[in-house]
Amino acid sequence: MASVEKKRPGKRRAYHSKLRQKQASRTRQSIVEALAEQVCESGRSDFSVAEVAARAEVSERTVYRYFPTRDDLVEGLDEYLEGLEETELPRDGDSMREHMSQVLRFFEDNAALVEAGHLTQIGREVRQRGRERRRETIRETIDVWLEPLPALERRRAHAVFATMFGSATWRAMRRELGLGRAETEATIRWVVDLVVDDLERRRRDAEAR
């Protein structure tokens, strides 16, 4: 009698489970990208779930299954932007320069989203979340990099990096002052270098005392 190969339901279930997870992840990503497109193009103060669903080619019910509330959608967009903006965390003066260069490239490569972040209600909400996260990252860097300096000087350094080199400064140079991409990057790099060089000098002097 021929032997019958035993099935392995556990492996099959695991395979289908991973497949469903991938499909769910793709659907979620499509919904968030559709929201990002709408925010960039519409200029409205808020977003339409029906339009998000149409752009993502899913039903409104599917949108609500992944994002039950408006806040969940805003959080999803924030996570999406965080993934786009992901850069290596700065640790010292040199990596802070590189970090700022990467942030500038992100602004240029995602100019429509940056603009929407200033002009639409949902964009401002997402921008505020990202700004708070970015400021905390910079604070942690400053505290490690400039540990020898007094708390007041570290606080001033944090204030400079948290405000002067954000999207508002980039947008003012590009949109309001008419600087091109290369000129904007060179200008901000110039100021970053001035600040970093001065802070490095102060740190060395503090360590030598």
Tab-separated table of C-alpha atoms in Angstrom:
chain	number	residue	atom	x	y	z
A	1	MET	CA	0.000	0.000	0.000
A	2	ALA	CA	1.419	3.317	-1.044
A	3	SER	CA	2.303	5.620	1.758
A	4	VAL	CA	0.337	8.821	2.026
A	5	GLU	CA	2.349	11.971	2.546
A	6	LYS	CA	1.144	13.774	5.590
A	7	LYS	CA	0.116	17.374	5.152
A	8	ARG	CA	1.623	20.040	7.284
A	9	PRO	CA	-1.226	22.418	8.089
A	10	GLY	CA	0.914	24.437	10.438
A	11	LYS	CA	3.276	25.549	7.662
A	12	ARG	CA	0.418	26.263	5.296
A	13	ARG	CA	-1.316	28.411	7.891
A	14	ALA	CA	1.929	30.284	8.524
A	15	TYR	CA	2.357	30.878	4.772
A	16	HIS	CA	-1.166	32.226	4.372
A	17	SER	CA	-0.769	34.321	7.502
A	18	LYS	CA	2.375	35.983	6.122
A	19	LEU	CA	0.660	36.529	2.782
A	20	ARG	CA	-2.298	38.212	4.464
A	21	GLN	CA	0.073	40.386	6.480
A	22	LYS	CA	1.847	41.526	3.319
A	23	GLN	CA	-1.454	42.265	1.605
A	24	ALA	CA	-2.677	44.175	4.641
A	25	SER	CA	0.551	46.167	4.747
A	26	ARG	CA	0.252	47.046	1.050
A	27	THR	CA	-3.378	48.103	1.490
A	28	ARG	CA	-2.503	50.262	4.470
A	29	GLN	CA	0.362	51.851	2.554
A	30	SER	CA	-1.903	52.553	-0.431
A	31	ILE	CA	-4.441	54.290	1.799
A	32	VAL	CA	-1.809	56.496	3.424
A	33	GLU	CA	-0.204	57.363	0.087
A	34	ALA	CA	-3.646	58.258	-1.264
A	35	LEU	CA	-4.151	60.568	1.708
A	36	ALA	CA	-0.749	62.164	1.099
A	37	GLU	CA	-1.671	62.783	-2.558
A	38	GLN	CA	-4.979	64.330	-1.572
A	39	VAL	CA	-3.383	66.603	1.009
A	40	CYS	CA	-0.814	67.782	-1.559
A	41	GLU	CA	-3.297	68.411	-4.354
A	42	SER	CA	-6.547	69.546	-2.765
A	43	GLY	CA	-5.431	72.417	-0.551
A	44	ARG	CA	-8.540	71.864	1.561
A	45	SER	CA	-8.535	72.324	5.316
A	46	ASP	CA	-9.400	68.656	5.828
A	47	PHE	CA	-9.567	65.416	3.874
A	48	SER	CA	-12.324	63.252	2.429
A	49	VAL	CA	-12.391	59.566	3.330
A	50	ALA	CA	-14.398	58.885	0.167
A	51	GLU	CA	-11.666	60.496	-1.935
A	52	VAL	CA	-8.935	58.625	-0.063
A	53	ALA	CA	-10.761	55.366	-0.765
A	54	ALA	CA	-11.192	56.210	-4.460
A	55	ARG	CA	-7.530	57.118	-4.873
A	56	ALA	CA	-6.423	53.942	-3.079
A	57	GLU	CA	-8.941	51.883	-5.092
A	58	VAL	CA	-10.526	50.403	-1.978
A	59	SER	CA	-13.909	50.814	-0.305
A	60	GLU	CA	-14.569	53.362	2.426
A	61	ARG	CA	-15.267	50.413	4.683
A	62	THR	CA	-11.713	49.187	4.063
A	63	VAL	CA	-10.298	52.591	4.962
A	64	TYR	CA	-12.206	52.545	8.250
A	65	ARG	CA	-11.074	48.980	8.937
A	66	TYR	CA	-7.446	50.097	8.871
A	67	PHE	CA	-7.999	53.594	10.249
A	68	PRO	CA	-11.159	53.702	12.404
A	69	THR	CA	-10.866	57.417	13.254
A	70	ARG	CA	-9.597	60.645	11.732
A	71	ASP	CA	-6.765	60.702	14.282
A	72	ASP	CA	-5.712	57.222	13.172
A	73	LEU	CA	-5.378	58.472	9.589
A	74	VAL	CA	-3.373	61.492	10.727
A	75	GLU	CA	-1.119	59.171	12.724
A	76	GLY	CA	-0.727	56.934	9.679
A	77	LEU	CA	0.357	59.886	7.555
A	78	ASP	CA	2.801	60.950	10.240
A	79	GLU	CA	4.337	57.458	10.312
A	80	TYR	CA	4.530	57.472	6.508
A	81	LEU	CA	6.414	60.777	6.478
A	82	GLU	CA	8.674	59.578	9.269
A	83	GLY	CA	9.620	56.622	7.098
A	84	LEU	CA	10.364	58.888	4.136
A	85	GLU	CA	12.434	61.222	6.292
A	86	GLU	CA	14.326	58.480	8.106
A	87	THR	CA	17.955	59.491	8.490
A	88	GLU	CA	20.829	58.391	10.668
A	89	LEU	CA	20.630	60.101	14.033
A	90	PRO	CA	23.355	62.701	14.572
A	91	ARG	CA	25.928	62.032	17.291
A	92	ASP	CA	28.380	64.917	16.984
A	93	GLY	CA	29.188	67.999	14.919
A	94	ASP	CA	30.042	66.166	11.692
A	95	SER	CA	27.024	63.882	11.789
A	96	MET	CA	24.849	66.907	12.634
A	97	ARG	CA	26.032	68.545	9.401
A	98	GLU	CA	25.171	65.393	7.449
A	99	HIS	CA	21.825	65.063	9.201
A	100	MET	CA	20.884	68.603	8.196
A	101	SER	CA	21.920	67.892	4.605
A	102	GLN	CA	19.658	64.838	4.557
A	103	VAL	CA	16.780	66.869	5.984
A	104	LEU	CA	17.245	69.461	3.236
A	105	ARG	CA	17.188	66.731	0.588
A	106	PHE	CA	13.972	65.416	2.097
A	107	PHE	CA	12.392	68.885	1.835
A	108	GLU	CA	13.388	69.159	-1.820
A	109	ASP	CA	12.310	65.641	-2.763
A	110	ASN	CA	8.947	66.030	-1.009
A	111	ALA	CA	8.267	69.711	-1.683
A	112	ALA	CA	4.524	69.233	-2.234
A	113	LEU	CA	4.112	67.489	1.110
A	114	VAL	CA	6.154	70.175	2.855
A	115	GLU	CA	3.983	72.864	1.287
A	116	ALA	CA	0.833	71.026	2.344
A	117	GLY	CA	2.255	70.846	5.841
A	118	HIS	CA	2.150	74.631	6.007
A	119	LEU	CA	-1.082	75.316	4.140
A	120	THR	CA	-3.590	72.639	5.192
A	121	GLN	CA	-5.068	71.735	8.559
A	122	ILE	CA	-4.113	68.058	8.425
A	123	GLY	CA	-0.684	69.003	7.110
A	124	ARG	CA	-0.129	71.306	10.064
A	125	GLU	CA	-1.196	68.563	12.459
A	126	VAL	CA	1.235	66.079	10.952
A	127	ARG	CA	3.976	68.704	10.773
A	128	GLN	CA	3.521	69.479	14.471
A	129	ARG	CA	3.920	65.813	15.381
A	130	GLY	CA	7.041	65.483	13.254
A	131	ARG	CA	8.456	68.722	14.606
A	132	GLU	CA	8.103	67.546	18.211
A	133	ARG	CA	9.794	64.233	17.365
A	134	ARG	CA	12.612	65.984	15.520
A	135	ARG	CA	13.172	68.451	18.357
A	136	GLU	CA	13.502	65.624	20.868
A	137	THR	CA	16.040	63.888	18.607
A	138	ILE	CA	18.064	67.085	18.364
A	139	ARG	CA	17.865	67.620	22.127
A	140	GLU	CA	19.291	64.138	22.752
A	141	THR	CA	22.103	64.821	20.281
A	142	ILE	CA	22.942	68.178	21.822
A	143	ASP	CA	23.045	66.742	25.355
A	144	VAL	CA	25.541	64.032	24.303
A	145	TRP	CA	27.625	66.045	21.845
A	146	LEU	CA	27.878	69.192	23.989
A	147	GLU	CA	27.836	67.562	27.415
A	148	PRO	CA	30.857	69.615	28.618
A	149	LEU	CA	28.994	72.903	27.996
A	150	PRO	CA	26.730	74.564	30.585
A	151	ALA	CA	23.013	73.770	30.381
A	152	LEU	CA	22.230	77.293	29.169
A	153	GLU	CA	24.533	76.962	26.151
A	154	ARG	CA	23.121	73.529	25.307
A	155	ARG	CA	19.604	74.951	25.501
A	156	ARG	CA	20.547	77.761	23.113
A	157	ALA	CA	22.136	75.291	20.700
A	158	HIS	CA	18.996	73.167	20.777
A	159	ALA	CA	16.834	76.227	20.084
A	160	VAL	CA	18.934	77.119	17.032
A	161	PHE	CA	18.867	73.647	15.466
A	162	ALA	CA	15.216	73.049	16.337
A	163	THR	CA	13.940	76.256	14.725
A	164	MET	CA	16.395	77.777	12.254
A	165	PHE	CA	16.912	74.714	10.095
A	166	GLY	CA	13.373	73.401	9.738
A	167	SER	CA	10.921	73.431	6.864
A	168	ALA	CA	9.791	76.996	7.599
A	169	THR	CA	13.300	78.333	6.910
A	170	TRP	CA	13.685	76.170	3.799
A	171	ARG	CA	10.258	77.234	2.529
A	172	ALA	CA	10.965	80.931	3.113
A	173	MET	CA	14.175	80.733	1.104
A	174	ARG	CA	12.612	78.704	-1.720
A	175	ARG	CA	9.107	80.171	-1.931
A	176	GLU	CA	9.428	83.687	-0.563
A	177	LEU	CA	13.003	84.744	-1.333
A	178	GLY	CA	13.282	82.947	-4.668
A	179	LEU	CA	16.461	80.993	-3.985
A	180	GLY	CA	17.062	77.910	-6.114
A	181	ARG	CA	17.712	74.446	-4.733
A	182	ALA	CA	21.503	74.677	-4.832
A	183	GLU	CA	21.583	78.202	-3.406
A	184	THR	CA	19.204	77.284	-0.587
A	185	GLU	CA	21.266	74.245	0.339
A	186	ALA	CA	24.511	76.241	0.203
A	187	THR	CA	23.044	79.016	2.363
A	188	ILE	CA	21.735	76.705	5.059
A	189	ARG	CA	24.931	74.642	4.981
A	190	TRP	CA	26.925	77.845	5.460
A	191	VAL	CA	24.938	78.777	8.587
A	192	VAL	CA	25.050	75.206	9.928
A	193	ASP	CA	28.837	75.186	9.500
A	194	LEU	CA	29.172	78.496	11.342
A	195	VAL	CA	27.094	77.239	14.275
A	196	VAL	CA	28.729	73.794	14.412
A	197	ASP	CA	32.258	75.237	14.210
A	198	ASP	CA	31.520	77.660	17.046
A	199	LEU	CA	29.970	74.950	19.217
A	200	GLU	CA	32.899	72.622	18.567
A	201	ARG	CA	35.294	75.374	19.632
A	202	ARG	CA	33.298	75.984	22.809
A	203	ARG	CA	33.195	72.253	23.561
A	204	ARG	CA	36.969	71.911	23.159
A	205	ASP	CA	37.561	74.944	25.383
A	206	ALA	CA	35.252	73.518	28.055
A	207	GLU	CA	37.052	70.147	27.977
A	208	ALA	CA	40.441	71.879	28.282
A	209	ARG	CA	39.522	73.715	31.461
